[in-house]
């Protein structure tokens, strides 16, 4: 029987390119609301770093899980088939990120801002190793992943902005950890990552009550996040961050719709939809910041 051809829309996910694209799009939005102009090298360094981390994570999945494990999908099978090439690529990408960062980012601020993200990434991979044998949804791991992704994305724009955050006495980089823009994006990232786990876990059972509980477990946080974003936008007297909060709101709404309609799509399609939900707000954000 001939091998089924891989659809074009799935390739970014197979190559782990979806996450770095999302990171660079949201870095742009952080840059706009914090009124900074970032060097192109920082975008490159961020994209390469995120790409390398995601490749390494999927290689760990392949190494630690059985080939028959239900948590593995086409993206893992791709990495398994091309394990040597993807391992070399991961090393080159991470090294490239470090080299590019060295040319475009001041060493001192990078070290200061890098400490929390290093802690979060190390925590994420530590939890990854210990959670591979668990079949339940790794909530704590998803929290670390969402925080690491959001903080790592936002820190470049914050580092250049010289922002003091919402509490002037808090010294960088810790003021970024309490910045409402970063926190709202972090929660969105956590829910985006958790959505796939909820959808996969929901399909492992035919019990309607089990499925309903999983839908509610994702619906309530998404509704709460959307409500908080509306409140933050209303409280933004300068209107500078409103487009950003509306972007988070749009992504949350799209995830909510995907969650309600998840039975109509395959898990692979849902992964792509979850990524698309993080990119769709960009045109709205651009329109609002130019108006």
Short mmCIF file of C-alpha atoms in Angstrom, two decimals:
data_model
loop_
_atom_site.label_atom_id
_atom_site.label_comp_id
_atom_site.label_asym_id
_atom_site.label_seq_id
_atom_site.Cartn_x
_atom_site.Cartn_y
_atom_site.Cartn_z
CA UNK A 1 0.00 0.00 0.00
CA UNK A 2 1.56 3.36 -0.97
CA UNK A 3 2.54 5.73 1.84
CA UNK A 4 0.07 8.55 2.41
CA UNK A 5 1.40 11.92 1.32
CA UNK A 6 1.95 14.46 4.09
CA UNK A 7 -0.34 17.51 3.65
CA UNK A 8 1.47 20.84 3.31
CA UNK A 9 -0.33 22.36 6.31
CA UNK A 10 1.24 19.75 8.60
CA UNK A 11 4.88 20.39 7.65
CA UNK A 12 5.53 23.33 10.03
CA UNK A 13 4.39 21.10 12.90
CA UNK A 14 6.50 18.15 11.71
CA UNK A 15 9.60 20.35 11.49
CA UNK A 16 8.86 22.05 14.85
CA UNK A 17 8.71 25.42 13.10
CA UNK A 18 5.30 26.38 14.47
CA UNK A 19 6.55 27.45 17.91
CA UNK A 20 9.37 29.75 16.72
CA UNK A 21 6.98 31.47 14.30
CA UNK A 22 4.51 32.07 17.13
CA UNK A 23 7.31 33.36 19.38
CA UNK A 24 8.54 35.88 16.81
CA UNK A 25 5.00 37.12 16.08
CA UNK A 26 4.31 37.80 19.75
CA UNK A 27 7.75 39.35 20.25
CA UNK A 28 6.75 41.81 17.56
CA UNK A 29 3.57 42.61 19.46
CA UNK A 30 5.48 43.08 22.72
CA UNK A 31 7.89 45.35 20.85
CA UNK A 32 5.04 47.50 19.52
CA UNK A 33 3.24 48.00 22.83
CA UNK A 34 6.50 48.74 24.66
CA UNK A 35 7.54 51.17 21.90
CA UNK A 36 10.86 49.60 21.03
CA UNK A 37 12.79 48.84 17.85
CA UNK A 38 14.59 45.52 18.20
CA UNK A 39 17.54 44.44 16.04
CA UNK A 40 16.70 41.70 13.56
CA UNK A 41 19.32 39.55 15.26
CA UNK A 42 17.21 39.26 18.38
CA UNK A 43 14.30 37.86 16.35
CA UNK A 44 16.70 35.37 14.78
CA UNK A 45 18.20 34.41 18.14
CA UNK A 46 14.76 33.90 19.69
CA UNK A 47 13.43 31.88 16.76
CA UNK A 48 16.49 29.63 16.69
CA UNK A 49 16.44 29.12 20.47
CA UNK A 50 12.76 28.15 20.50
CA UNK A 51 13.23 25.89 17.48
CA UNK A 52 16.14 24.11 19.16
CA UNK A 53 14.23 23.60 22.42
CA UNK A 54 11.23 22.12 20.61
CA UNK A 55 13.40 19.76 18.56
CA UNK A 56 15.17 18.58 21.73
CA UNK A 57 11.82 18.06 23.47
CA UNK A 58 10.53 15.89 20.64
CA UNK A 59 13.76 13.92 20.51
CA UNK A 60 13.35 13.26 24.26
CA UNK A 61 9.79 12.07 23.58
CA UNK A 62 11.06 9.66 20.93
CA UNK A 63 13.86 8.39 23.16
CA UNK A 64 11.79 7.89 26.31
CA UNK A 65 8.41 6.70 25.05
CA UNK A 66 7.47 3.44 23.40
CA UNK A 67 6.78 3.71 19.64
CA UNK A 68 3.23 2.51 20.36
CA UNK A 69 2.55 5.19 22.96
CA UNK A 70 -0.65 7.08 22.13
CA UNK A 71 1.01 10.40 22.99
CA UNK A 72 3.29 10.15 19.98
CA UNK A 73 2.07 11.56 16.68
CA UNK A 74 3.33 12.27 13.16
CA UNK A 75 5.73 14.95 14.40
CA UNK A 76 7.41 12.38 16.66
CA UNK A 77 7.47 9.77 13.90
CA UNK A 78 9.18 12.33 11.66
CA UNK A 79 11.83 12.95 14.30
CA UNK A 80 12.24 9.20 14.83
CA UNK A 81 12.81 8.59 11.10
CA UNK A 82 15.31 11.47 10.89
CA UNK A 83 16.73 11.22 14.40
CA UNK A 84 20.38 11.71 13.46
CA UNK A 85 19.65 14.66 11.17
CA UNK A 86 17.30 16.33 13.69
CA UNK A 87 19.83 15.83 16.51
CA UNK A 88 22.54 17.54 14.46
CA UNK A 89 20.10 20.26 13.48
CA UNK A 90 19.22 20.87 17.15
CA UNK A 91 22.90 21.38 18.03
CA UNK A 92 23.46 23.71 15.07
CA UNK A 93 20.31 25.71 15.81
CA UNK A 94 21.15 26.20 19.49
CA UNK A 95 24.74 27.16 18.68
CA UNK A 96 23.48 29.53 15.99
CA UNK A 97 21.16 31.18 18.50
CA UNK A 98 24.02 31.74 20.94
CA UNK A 99 26.29 33.16 18.23
CA UNK A 100 23.63 35.52 16.85
CA UNK A 101 22.71 36.66 20.37
CA UNK A 102 26.37 37.39 21.10
CA UNK A 103 26.53 39.85 18.20
CA UNK A 104 23.26 41.67 18.90
CA UNK A 105 22.56 41.55 22.65
CA UNK A 106 24.46 43.15 25.52
CA UNK A 107 25.96 40.46 27.71
CA UNK A 108 25.04 41.98 31.10
CA UNK A 109 21.28 42.44 30.59
CA UNK A 110 21.11 39.09 28.79
CA UNK A 111 22.55 37.33 31.83
CA UNK A 112 20.14 39.13 34.19
CA UNK A 113 17.09 38.40 32.08
CA UNK A 114 18.28 34.92 31.16
CA UNK A 115 18.34 33.52 34.71
CA UNK A 116 14.56 33.08 35.09
CA UNK A 117 14.16 31.57 31.63
CA UNK A 118 17.03 29.13 32.26
CA UNK A 119 15.36 28.09 35.52
CA UNK A 120 12.03 27.62 33.73
CA UNK A 121 13.53 25.64 30.84
CA UNK A 122 15.54 23.40 33.19
CA UNK A 123 12.39 22.87 35.28
CA UNK A 124 10.42 22.03 32.14
CA UNK A 125 12.91 19.42 30.93
CA UNK A 126 13.21 17.96 34.44
CA UNK A 127 9.46 17.54 34.62
CA UNK A 128 9.51 16.15 31.07
CA UNK A 129 11.85 13.34 32.13
CA UNK A 130 9.76 12.47 35.19
CA UNK A 131 6.39 12.77 33.46
CA UNK A 132 7.07 10.52 30.48
CA UNK A 133 5.74 7.48 32.27
CA UNK A 134 2.61 9.29 33.44
CA UNK A 135 -0.56 9.01 31.39
CA UNK A 136 -2.32 11.91 33.11
CA UNK A 137 -2.14 15.48 31.81
CA UNK A 138 1.15 17.04 33.02
CA UNK A 139 -0.32 20.27 34.39
CA UNK A 140 2.80 21.44 36.25
CA UNK A 141 4.95 20.78 33.19
CA UNK A 142 2.55 22.83 31.08
CA UNK A 143 2.79 25.70 33.56
CA UNK A 144 6.59 25.68 33.26
CA UNK A 145 6.36 25.42 29.47
CA UNK A 146 3.90 28.31 29.17
CA UNK A 147 5.87 30.55 31.52
CA UNK A 148 9.17 29.75 29.80
CA UNK A 149 7.71 30.43 26.36
CA UNK A 150 6.01 33.68 27.40
CA UNK A 151 8.91 35.03 29.42
CA UNK A 152 11.49 34.06 26.81
CA UNK A 153 9.41 35.76 24.12
CA UNK A 154 8.75 38.96 26.07
CA UNK A 155 12.16 39.46 27.66
CA UNK A 156 13.85 40.94 24.57
CA UNK A 157 11.33 43.74 24.17
CA UNK A 158 11.31 44.35 27.92
CA UNK A 159 15.11 44.35 28.12
CA UNK A 160 15.37 47.10 25.50
CA UNK A 161 12.47 49.11 26.86
CA UNK A 162 13.91 49.89 30.27
CA UNK A 163 10.40 49.46 31.66
CA UNK A 164 10.05 49.48 35.40
CA UNK A 165 6.89 47.41 35.29
CA UNK A 166 3.77 47.97 37.35
CA UNK A 167 5.81 48.31 40.55
CA UNK A 168 8.66 50.79 40.13
CA UNK A 169 10.67 49.40 43.03
CA UNK A 170 10.95 45.95 41.47
CA UNK A 171 14.26 45.54 39.68
CA UNK A 172 14.56 43.99 36.20
CA UNK A 173 14.09 41.23 35.24
CA UNK A 174 11.63 40.46 38.04
CA UNK A 175 9.34 43.30 37.02
CA UNK A 176 8.74 41.43 33.77
CA UNK A 177 7.46 38.46 35.76
CA UNK A 178 4.62 40.62 37.11
CA UNK A 179 3.96 42.64 33.95
CA UNK A 180 0.25 42.08 33.15
CA UNK A 181 0.96 41.79 29.41
CA UNK A 182 3.45 38.97 30.00
CA UNK A 183 1.21 37.23 32.53
CA UNK A 184 -1.82 37.27 30.24
CA UNK A 185 0.28 35.87 27.40
CA UNK A 186 1.76 33.24 29.74
CA UNK A 187 -1.70 32.01 30.72
CA UNK A 188 -2.66 31.89 27.04
CA UNK A 189 0.45 29.79 26.31
CA UNK A 190 -0.33 27.42 29.19
CA UNK A 191 -3.87 26.91 27.94
CA UNK A 192 -2.69 26.47 24.34
CA UNK A 193 -0.26 23.74 25.41
CA UNK A 194 -2.81 22.14 27.74
CA UNK A 195 -5.51 22.15 25.06
CA UNK A 196 -3.74 19.46 23.02
CA UNK A 197 -3.34 17.29 26.12
CA UNK A 198 -7.01 17.74 27.02
CA UNK A 199 -8.09 16.87 23.48
CA UNK A 200 -5.85 13.79 23.32
CA UNK A 201 -6.94 12.64 26.78
CA UNK A 202 -10.62 13.20 25.99
CA UNK A 203 -10.43 10.89 22.97
CA UNK A 204 -8.96 8.09 25.09
CA UNK A 205 -12.41 7.48 26.62
CA UNK A 206 -15.92 7.00 25.31
CA UNK A 207 -17.47 8.16 28.59
CA UNK A 208 -19.51 11.33 27.85
CA UNK A 209 -19.08 12.60 31.43
CA UNK A 210 -15.30 12.22 31.09
CA UNK A 211 -15.35 14.18 27.84
CA UNK A 212 -17.60 16.88 29.30
CA UNK A 213 -15.29 17.29 32.29
CA UNK A 214 -12.31 17.80 29.97
CA UNK A 215 -14.21 20.37 27.92
CA UNK A 216 -15.17 22.28 31.05
CA UNK A 217 -11.61 22.13 32.42
CA UNK A 218 -10.43 24.08 29.36
CA UNK A 219 -13.52 26.24 28.84
CA UNK A 220 -13.53 27.86 32.29
CA UNK A 221 -9.90 29.10 32.21
CA UNK A 222 -10.35 30.41 28.66
CA UNK A 223 -13.47 32.36 29.66
CA UNK A 224 -11.67 33.69 32.74
CA UNK A 225 -8.65 34.75 30.67
CA UNK A 226 -10.88 36.50 28.16
CA UNK A 227 -12.73 38.34 30.93
CA UNK A 228 -9.46 39.46 32.55
CA UNK A 229 -8.17 40.73 29.18
CA UNK A 230 -11.33 42.81 28.68
CA UNK A 231 -10.87 44.26 32.17
CA UNK A 232 -7.17 45.03 31.60
CA UNK A 233 -7.97 46.68 28.28
CA UNK A 234 -10.62 48.83 29.93
CA UNK A 235 -8.20 49.85 32.71
CA UNK A 236 -5.45 50.81 30.24
CA UNK A 237 -5.87 54.57 30.33
CA UNK A 238 -3.12 55.20 27.76
CA UNK A 239 -4.66 52.59 25.40
CA UNK A 240 -1.13 51.47 24.54
CA UNK A 241 -1.57 47.83 25.59
CA UNK A 242 -5.21 47.46 24.55
CA UNK A 243 -4.37 45.90 21.14
CA UNK A 244 -2.22 43.35 22.93
CA UNK A 245 -4.96 42.35 25.37
CA UNK A 246 -7.41 42.11 22.50
CA UNK A 247 -4.94 39.85 20.67
CA UNK A 248 -4.82 37.55 23.71
CA UNK A 249 -8.62 37.69 23.86
CA UNK A 250 -8.95 36.69 20.19
CA UNK A 251 -6.57 33.74 20.63
CA UNK A 252 -8.46 32.59 23.72
CA UNK A 253 -11.77 32.86 21.84
CA UNK A 254 -10.42 30.80 18.94
CA UNK A 255 -9.17 28.12 21.34
CA UNK A 256 -12.62 28.13 22.95
CA UNK A 257 -14.27 27.57 19.55
CA UNK A 258 -11.76 24.84 18.68
CA UNK A 259 -12.50 23.16 22.01
CA UNK A 260 -16.24 23.19 21.35
CA UNK A 261 -15.82 21.86 17.79
CA UNK A 262 -12.92 19.47 18.47
CA UNK A 263 -14.87 16.33 17.53
CA UNK A 264 -14.95 17.53 13.90
CA UNK A 265 -11.16 17.49 13.51
CA UNK A 266 -8.30 15.04 13.79
CA UNK A 267 -5.71 15.54 16.54
CA UNK A 268 -3.16 16.61 13.90
CA UNK A 269 -5.58 19.22 12.56
CA UNK A 270 -6.30 20.43 16.10
CA UNK A 271 -2.58 20.95 16.73
CA UNK A 272 -2.39 23.15 13.64
CA UNK A 273 -5.58 24.99 14.65
CA UNK A 274 -4.10 25.66 18.10
CA UNK A 275 -1.01 27.16 16.43
CA UNK A 276 -3.16 29.19 14.03
CA UNK A 277 -5.13 30.58 16.97
CA UNK A 278 -1.90 32.19 18.18
CA UNK A 279 -1.21 33.82 14.79
CA UNK A 280 -4.65 35.01 13.64
CA UNK A 281 -4.72 38.04 16.01
CA UNK A 282 -1.71 39.66 14.32
CA UNK A 283 -3.65 41.49 11.53
CA UNK A 284 -6.15 42.82 14.09
CA UNK A 285 -3.30 43.95 16.32
CA UNK A 286 -1.61 45.74 13.40
CA UNK A 287 -4.85 47.46 12.42
CA UNK A 288 -5.43 48.68 15.96
CA UNK A 289 -1.88 49.95 16.50
CA UNK A 290 -1.96 51.90 13.22
CA UNK A 291 -5.34 53.52 13.88
#
